[in-house]
PDB file of C-alpha atoms and ligand atoms in Angstrom:
ATOM      1  CA  MET A   9       0.194  -0.234   0.098  1.00 71.00           C
ATOM      2  CA  LYS A  10       1.198   3.773  -1.166  1.00 85.00           C
ATOM      3  CA  ASN A  11       1.565   5.524   2.502  1.00 94.00           C
ATOM      4  CA  HIS A  12       2.227   8.742   0.899  1.00 97.00           C
ATOM      5  CA  TYR A  13       1.171  11.531  -1.396  1.00 98.00           C
ATOM      6  CA  LYS A  14      -0.298  10.720  -3.973  1.00 98.00           C
ATOM      7  CA  PHE A  15      -2.579   8.527  -2.096  1.00 98.00           C
ATOM      8  CA  GLU A  16      -4.300   6.133  -3.770  1.00 98.00           C
ATOM      9  CA  LEU A  17      -8.182   4.459  -3.218  1.00 98.00           C
ATOM     10  CA  GLU A  18      -6.902   0.893  -1.697  1.00 96.00           C
ATOM     11  CA  PRO A  19      -8.788  -1.681  -3.109  1.00 97.00           C
ATOM     12  CA  LEU A  20     -10.872  -3.744  -0.660  1.00 97.00           C
ATOM     13  CA  PRO A  21      -9.546  -7.437   0.484  1.00 96.00           C
ATOM     14  CA  TYR A  22     -12.728  -8.701  -0.648  1.00 97.00           C
ATOM     15  CA  THR A  23     -15.639  -8.307  -2.682  1.00 98.00           C
ATOM     16  CA  TYR A  24     -18.688  -5.695  -2.526  1.00 98.00           C
ATOM     17  CA  ASP A  25     -21.011  -8.461  -1.574  1.00 98.00           C
ATOM     18  CA  ALA A  26     -18.405 -10.353   0.580  1.00 98.00           C
ATOM     19  CA  LEU A  27     -20.049  -9.442   3.998  1.00 98.00           C
ATOM     20  CA  GLU A  28     -23.770 -10.091   3.143  1.00 97.00           C
ATOM     21  CA  PRO A  29     -26.010 -10.775   4.698  1.00 97.00           C
ATOM     22  CA  PHE A  30     -24.674  -8.576   7.406  1.00 97.00           C
ATOM     23  CA  ILE A  31     -23.513  -5.654   5.445  1.00 98.00           C
ATOM     24  CA  ASP A  32     -25.217  -5.201   1.833  1.00 98.00           C
ATOM     25  CA  ALA A  33     -23.012  -4.699  -1.349  1.00 98.00           C
ATOM     26  CA  LYS A  34     -24.425  -1.438  -1.994  1.00 98.00           C
ATOM     27  CA  THR A  35     -23.431   0.268   1.265  1.00 98.00           C
ATOM     28  CA  MET A  36     -19.899  -1.478   0.842  1.00 98.00           C
ATOM     29  CA  GLU A  37     -19.774   0.143  -2.662  1.00 98.00           C
ATOM     30  CA  ILE A  38     -21.016   3.859  -1.781  1.00 98.00           C
ATOM     31  CA  HIS A  39     -18.796   3.552   1.106  1.00 98.00           C
ATOM     32  CA  HIS A  40     -15.570   2.473  -0.630  1.00 98.00           C
ATOM     33  CA  ASN A  41     -16.037   3.969  -4.127  1.00 98.00           C
ATOM     34  CA  ARG A  42     -17.297   7.338  -2.860  1.00 98.00           C
ATOM     35  CA  HIS A  43     -17.029   8.050   0.696  1.00 98.00           C
ATOM     36  CA  LEU A  44     -13.141   6.601   0.953  1.00 98.00           C
ATOM     37  CA  GLN A  45     -12.603   8.061  -2.357  1.00 98.00           C
ATOM     38  CA  ALA A  46     -13.720  11.548  -1.668  1.00 98.00           C
ATOM     39  CA  TYR A  47     -11.404  11.334   1.704  1.00 98.00           C
ATOM     40  CA  VAL A  48      -8.513  10.346  -0.794  1.00 98.00           C
ATOM     41  CA  TYR A  49      -9.185  12.827  -3.242  1.00 98.00           C
ATOM     42  CA  ASN A  50      -9.725  15.722  -0.813  1.00 98.00           C
ATOM     43  CA  LEU A  51      -6.577  14.724   1.135  1.00 98.00           C
ATOM     44  CA  ASN A  52      -4.515  14.761  -1.991  1.00 98.00           C
ATOM     45  CA  LYS A  53      -5.911  18.229  -3.327  1.00 98.00           C
ATOM     46  CA  ALA A  54      -4.777  19.465   0.189  1.00 98.00           C
ATOM     47  CA  LEU A  55      -1.411  18.291  -0.257  1.00 98.00           C
ATOM     48  CA  CYS A  56      -0.763  18.926  -3.392  1.00 98.00           C
ATOM     49  CA  GLY A  57       0.828  22.740  -3.524  1.00 97.00           C
ATOM     50  CA  TYR A  58       2.958  21.600  -0.294  1.00 98.00           C
ATOM     51  CA  GLU A  59       5.879  19.190  -1.940  1.00 98.00           C
ATOM     52  CA  TYR A  60       7.776  19.030   1.207  1.00 98.00           C
ATOM     53  CA  LEU A  61       4.804  17.069   2.566  1.00 98.00           C
ATOM     54  CA  HIS A  62       4.456  14.740  -0.621  1.00 98.00           C
ATOM     55  CA  SER A  63       7.000  11.929   1.385  1.00 98.00           C
ATOM     56  CA  TRP A  64       5.077  12.218   4.956  1.00 98.00           C
ATOM     57  CA  SER A  65       3.588   8.833   5.831  1.00 98.00           C
ATOM     58  CA  LEU A  66      -0.668   9.268   6.468  1.00 98.00           C
ATOM     59  CA  GLU A  67       0.302   8.378  10.309  1.00 97.00           C
ATOM     60  CA  LYS A  68       3.112  11.100  10.494  1.00 98.00           C
ATOM     61  CA  LEU A  69       0.525  13.703   8.784  1.00 98.00           C
ATOM     62  CA  ILE A  70      -2.207  12.682  11.318  1.00 98.00           C
ATOM     63  CA  CYS A  71       0.071  13.322  14.021  1.00 97.00           C
ATOM     64  CA  ASN A  72       1.611  16.162  13.349  1.00 98.00           C
ATOM     65  CA  ALA A  73      -1.252  18.021  12.429  1.00 97.00           C
ATOM     66  CA  ASP A  74      -0.514  20.954  14.456  1.00 96.00           C
ATOM     67  CA  ARG A  75       2.779  21.210  12.237  1.00 97.00           C
ATOM     68  CA  LEU A  76       1.104  22.016   9.089  1.00 98.00           C
ATOM     69  CA  PRO A  77       0.239  25.255   7.426  1.00 98.00           C
ATOM     70  CA  ALA A  78      -2.967  26.517   8.818  1.00 98.00           C
ATOM     71  CA  ASP A  79      -4.956  26.754   5.582  1.00 97.00           C
ATOM     72  CA  ILE A  80      -4.657  22.998   5.000  1.00 98.00           C
ATOM     73  CA  ARG A  81      -4.553  21.642   8.799  1.00 98.00           C
ATOM     74  CA  GLN A  82      -8.205  21.006   9.091  1.00 98.00           C
ATOM     75  CA  ALA A  83      -8.460  19.497   5.747  1.00 98.00           C
ATOM     76  CA  VAL A  84      -5.426  16.901   6.375  1.00 98.00           C
ATOM     77  CA  LYS A  85      -7.051  16.413   9.763  1.00 98.00           C
ATOM     78  CA  ASN A  86     -10.443  15.620   8.378  1.00 98.00           C
ATOM     79  CA  ASN A  87      -9.452  13.736   5.184  1.00 98.00           C
ATOM     80  CA  GLY A  88      -6.373  12.036   6.498  1.00 98.00           C
ATOM     81  CA  GLY A  89      -8.383  10.828   9.420  1.00 98.00           C
ATOM     82  CA  GLY A  90     -10.851   9.859   7.084  1.00 98.00           C
ATOM     83  CA  VAL A  91      -8.589   7.412   5.179  1.00 98.00           C
ATOM     84  CA  TYR A  92      -6.781   6.029   8.002  1.00 98.00           C
ATOM     85  CA  ASN A  93     -10.023   5.142   9.703  1.00 98.00           C
ATOM     86  CA  HIS A  94     -11.671   3.626   6.788  1.00 98.00           C
ATOM     87  CA  ASN A  95      -8.853   1.418   5.725  1.00 98.00           C
ATOM     88  CA  PHE A  96      -8.757   0.427   9.259  1.00 98.00           C
ATOM     89  CA  TYR A  97     -12.409  -0.541   9.311  1.00 98.00           C
ATOM     90  CA  PHE A  98     -12.708  -2.050   5.648  1.00 98.00           C
ATOM     91  CA  ASP A  99      -9.442  -4.322   6.208  1.00 98.00           C
ATOM     92  CA  GLY A 100     -10.773  -5.238   9.753  1.00 98.00           C
ATOM     93  CA  MET A 101     -13.634  -7.178   8.671  1.00 98.00           C
ATOM     94  CA  SER A 102     -13.733 -10.374   6.836  1.00 96.00           C
ATOM     95  CA  CYS A 103     -16.330 -12.822   5.214  1.00 91.00           C
ATOM     96  CA  SER A 104     -14.582 -15.809   6.802  1.00 87.00           C
ATOM     97  CA  ALA A 105     -14.071 -14.533  10.372  1.00 73.00           C
ATOM     98  CA  LYS A 106     -13.102 -17.100  12.777  1.00 79.00           C
ATOM     99  CA  MET A 107     -13.818 -16.719  16.757  1.00 77.00           C
ATOM    100  CA  PRO A 108     -10.364 -15.803  17.692  1.00 78.00           C
ATOM    101  CA  ASN A 109      -8.139 -18.045  20.399  1.00 81.00           C
ATOM    102  CA  GLY A 110      -4.901 -15.965  20.343  1.00 91.00           C
ATOM    103  CA  ARG A 111      -3.292 -13.723  22.479  1.00 94.00           C
ATOM    104  CA  LEU A 112      -6.031 -11.038  21.570  1.00 94.00           C
ATOM    105  CA  TRP A 113      -8.634 -13.351  22.777  1.00 94.00           C
ATOM    106  CA  ALA A 114      -6.918 -13.856  26.145  1.00 95.00           C
ATOM    107  CA  ALA A 115      -6.280 -10.397  26.639  1.00 95.00           C
ATOM    108  CA  ILE A 116     -10.058  -9.578  26.072  1.00 96.00           C
ATOM    109  CA  THR A 117     -10.887 -12.201  28.500  1.00 95.00           C
ATOM    110  CA  LYS A 118      -8.710 -10.932  31.192  1.00 96.00           C
ATOM    111  CA  THR A 119      -9.406  -7.378  30.627  1.00 97.00           C
ATOM    112  CA  PHE A 120     -12.969  -7.643  30.517  1.00 97.00           C
ATOM    113  CA  GLY A 121     -14.089 -10.690  32.524  1.00 97.00           C
ATOM    114  CA  SER A 122     -15.371 -12.751  29.316  1.00 95.00           C
ATOM    115  CA  TYR A 123     -16.241 -12.072  25.897  1.00 94.00           C
ATOM    116  CA  GLU A 124     -19.754 -11.554  26.455  1.00 97.00           C
ATOM    117  CA  ASN A 125     -18.744  -8.673  28.812  1.00 98.00           C
ATOM    118  CA  PHE A 126     -16.679  -7.451  26.048  1.00 97.00           C
ATOM    119  CA  VAL A 127     -19.579  -7.185  23.704  1.00 97.00           C
ATOM    120  CA  THR A 128     -22.276  -5.596  26.103  1.00 98.00           C
ATOM    121  CA  GLU A 129     -19.386  -2.304  26.753  1.00 98.00           C
ATOM    122  CA  TRP A 130     -18.274  -2.734  23.055  1.00 98.00           C
ATOM    123  CA  LYS A 131     -22.111  -2.330  22.105  1.00 98.00           C
ATOM    124  CA  LYS A 132     -22.870   0.348  24.484  1.00 98.00           C
ATOM    125  CA  GLN A 133     -19.858   2.441  23.287  1.00 98.00           C
ATOM    126  CA  ALA A 134     -20.958   2.045  20.077  1.00 98.00           C
ATOM    127  CA  LEU A 135     -24.306   3.146  20.258  1.00 98.00           C
ATOM    128  CA  GLY A 136     -22.926   6.140  22.777  1.00 97.00           C
ATOM    129  CA  VAL A 137     -21.212   7.929  19.872  1.00 97.00           C
ATOM    130  CA  PHE A 138     -23.354  11.143  19.634  1.00 97.00           C
ATOM    131  CA  GLY A 139     -23.716  11.908  15.550  1.00 97.00           C
ATOM    132  CA  SER A 140     -20.738  10.882  13.602  1.00 98.00           C
ATOM    133  CA  GLY A 141     -17.775   8.547  14.705  1.00 98.00           C
ATOM    134  CA  TYR A 142     -16.122   5.412  15.742  1.00 98.00           C
ATOM    135  CA  ALA A 143     -15.657   2.955  18.481  1.00 98.00           C
ATOM    136  CA  TRP A 144     -12.396   1.456  19.006  1.00 98.00           C
ATOM    137  CA  LEU A 145     -10.786  -1.569  20.737  1.00 98.00           C
ATOM    138  CA  VAL A 146      -7.331   0.027  21.337  1.00 98.00           C
ATOM    139  CA  SER A 147      -3.800  -1.028  23.151  1.00 95.00           C
ATOM    140  CA  ASN A 148      -1.814   1.127  25.465  1.00 89.00           C
ATOM    141  CA  CYS A 149       1.579  -0.652  26.383  1.00 80.00           C
ATOM    142  CA  GLY A 150      -0.605  -3.905  25.667  1.00 80.00           C
ATOM    143  CA  ARG A 151      -3.277  -2.974  28.129  1.00 92.00           C
ATOM    144  CA  LEU A 152      -7.097  -3.096  26.034  1.00 97.00           C
ATOM    145  CA  CYS A 153      -9.707  -0.579  26.196  1.00 97.00           C
ATOM    146  CA  ILE A 154     -12.373   0.558  24.212  1.00 98.00           C
ATOM    147  CA  MET A 155     -12.758   4.041  23.177  1.00 98.00           C
ATOM    148  CA  THR A 156     -14.576   6.318  21.018  1.00 98.00           C
ATOM    149  CA  THR A 157     -13.412   9.074  18.529  1.00 98.00           C
ATOM    150  CA  ALA A 158     -15.769  11.715  16.906  1.00 98.00           C
ATOM    151  CA  ASN A 159     -16.131  12.809  13.105  1.00 97.00           C
ATOM    152  CA  GLN A 160     -12.475  11.414  11.306  1.00 97.00           C
ATOM    153  CA  GLU A 161     -10.441  11.675  14.654  1.00 98.00           C
ATOM    154  CA  THR A 162      -8.038   8.691  15.063  1.00 98.00           C
ATOM    155  CA  PRO A 163      -6.849   7.323  18.363  1.00 97.00           C
ATOM    156  CA  LEU A 164      -2.990   8.015  17.018  1.00 97.00           C
ATOM    157  CA  THR A 165      -3.527  11.607  17.844  1.00 95.00           C
ATOM    158  CA  ARG A 166      -4.393  10.187  21.607  1.00 95.00           C
ATOM    159  CA  GLY A 167      -1.389   7.947  21.998  1.00 94.00           C
ATOM    160  CA  GLN A 168      -3.428   4.870  21.647  1.00 96.00           C
ATOM    161  CA  CYS A 169      -2.817   1.910  19.344  1.00 96.00           C
ATOM    162  CA  PRO A 170      -5.754   0.540  17.405  1.00 98.00           C
ATOM    163  CA  ILE A 171      -6.941  -3.118  17.036  1.00 97.00           C
ATOM    164  CA  MET A 172     -10.110  -2.813  15.688  1.00 98.00           C
ATOM    165  CA  THR A 173     -12.839  -0.283  14.880  1.00 98.00           C
ATOM    166  CA  ILE A 174     -16.512   0.075  13.673  1.00 98.00           C
ATOM    167  CA  ASP A 175     -17.603   3.192  11.615  1.00 98.00           C
ATOM    168  CA  VAL A 176     -20.861   4.158  13.136  1.00 98.00           C
ATOM    169  CA  TRP A 177     -21.615   6.796  10.510  1.00 97.00           C
ATOM    170  CA  GLU A 178     -24.774   6.715   8.997  1.00 97.00           C
ATOM    171  CA  HIS A 179     -23.601   6.029   5.763  1.00 97.00           C
ATOM    172  CA  ALA A 180     -22.128   2.873   7.300  1.00 98.00           C
ATOM    173  CA  TYR A 181     -25.599   1.627   7.812  1.00 97.00           C
ATOM    174  CA  TYR A 182     -28.404   3.397   6.881  1.00 97.00           C
ATOM    175  CA  LEU A 183     -29.241   1.641   3.480  1.00 96.00           C
ATOM    176  CA  LYS A 184     -29.810  -1.532   5.380  1.00 96.00           C
ATOM    177  CA  HIS A 185     -30.243  -0.963   8.841  1.00 95.00           C
ATOM    178  CA  TYR A 186     -32.044   2.491   8.520  1.00 95.00           C
ATOM    179  CA  ASN A 187     -31.972   4.300  11.961  1.00 96.00           C
ATOM    180  CA  LYS A 188     -30.979   1.021  13.709  1.00 97.00           C
ATOM    181  CA  ARG A 189     -27.855   1.627  14.686  1.00 97.00           C
ATOM    182  CA  ALA A 190     -27.818  -1.446  17.122  1.00 98.00           C
ATOM    183  CA  ASP A 191     -28.499  -4.003  14.414  1.00 98.00           C
ATOM    184  CA  TYR A 192     -25.837  -2.916  12.608  1.00 98.00           C
ATOM    185  CA  ILE A 193     -23.599  -3.175  15.227  1.00 98.00           C
ATOM    186  CA  GLU A 194     -24.843  -6.532  15.929  1.00 98.00           C
ATOM    187  CA  ASP A 195     -24.298  -7.286  12.498  1.00 98.00           C
ATOM    188  CA  TRP A 196     -20.830  -5.810  12.552  1.00 98.00           C
ATOM    189  CA  LEU A 197     -19.874  -8.322  15.380  1.00 96.00           C
ATOM    190  CA  GLN A 198     -20.200 -11.370  12.888  1.00 95.00           C
ATOM    191  CA  VAL A 199     -17.927  -9.847  10.642  1.00 97.00           C
ATOM    192  CA  ILE A 200     -14.826  -8.994  12.663  1.00 97.00           C
ATOM    193  CA  ASN A 201     -11.622  -9.927  11.201  1.00 96.00           C
ATOM    194  CA  TRP A 202      -9.942 -11.559  14.383  1.00 95.00           C
ATOM    195  CA  GLU A 203      -6.708 -12.587  12.510  1.00 94.00           C
ATOM    196  CA  LYS A 204      -5.952  -9.171  11.541  1.00 95.00           C
ATOM    197  CA  ALA A 205      -7.227  -7.826  15.107  1.00 96.00           C
ATOM    198  CA  GLU A 206      -4.733 -10.332  16.228  1.00 94.00           C
ATOM    199  CA  MET A 207      -1.782  -9.075  14.255  1.00 94.00           C
ATOM    200  CA  ASN A 208      -2.727  -5.046  15.376  1.00 95.00           C
ATOM    201  CA  PHE A 209      -2.375  -6.368  19.009  1.00 94.00           C
ATOM    202  CA  LEU A 210       0.746  -8.140  18.869  1.00 92.00           C
ATOM    203  CA  LYS A 211       2.319  -5.588  17.453  1.00 91.00           C
ATOM    204  CA  THR A 212       1.520  -3.342  20.123  1.00 89.00           C
ATOM    205  CA  VAL A 213       2.327  -5.977  22.494  1.00 84.00           C
ATOM    206  CA  ASP A 214       5.795  -6.740  20.781  1.00 69.00           C
ATOM    207  CA  ARG A 215       6.743  -2.738  20.741  1.00 61.00           C
ATOM    208  CA  HIS A 216       6.138  -2.546  24.278  1.00 54.00           C
ATOM    209  CA  THR A 217       7.457  -5.723  26.032  1.00 51.00           C
ATOM    210  CA  PHE A 218      10.005  -7.191  24.358  1.00 40.00           C
TER     211      PHE A 218
HETATM  212 MN1  MN3 B  29     -17.213   5.815   6.989  1.00 66.56          MN
END
């Protein structure tokens, strides 16, 4: 994946209909091919006149937004966050979701008491996002917690390492689930890419404990 200017629309690792019946093909197509495409386009548009920023990674742009020229700062925050968050969200789903049994699973059951408790807390947080945003499972030095971000803010700017995320902007579910975010969250729980989440978790554990 190209991780600096000129940013590109990263193809999904599955087809648009792969997550049926939980997430419908039309929602996936519009979400990826229009919403994410617009974030990519607008991020490039903001950066195009600033050659010295063309080698900066997406993470560097997001984490150093305060160092950016004032006239593009908000556009890079919004659209850079939009690209980062959507890539994370799309990569974090799978049509062949297997229940986990690795170190993340052990950490989840240890932190929350049980998988059921984790799901209860996850639903509460994802439902509680007022307006548009995301719920995240994050790791801080290997310690798990669930957090939310508004609009296109990322956990990176709060020093948290993301493990998995659910996009709760209405465009992520409105065509199929209408206003019923709880039903969408329930369906999303069926398509978590646990292998990817495990990989993300191991990266944060390795970084801090070895
Ligand atoms: Mn979205």
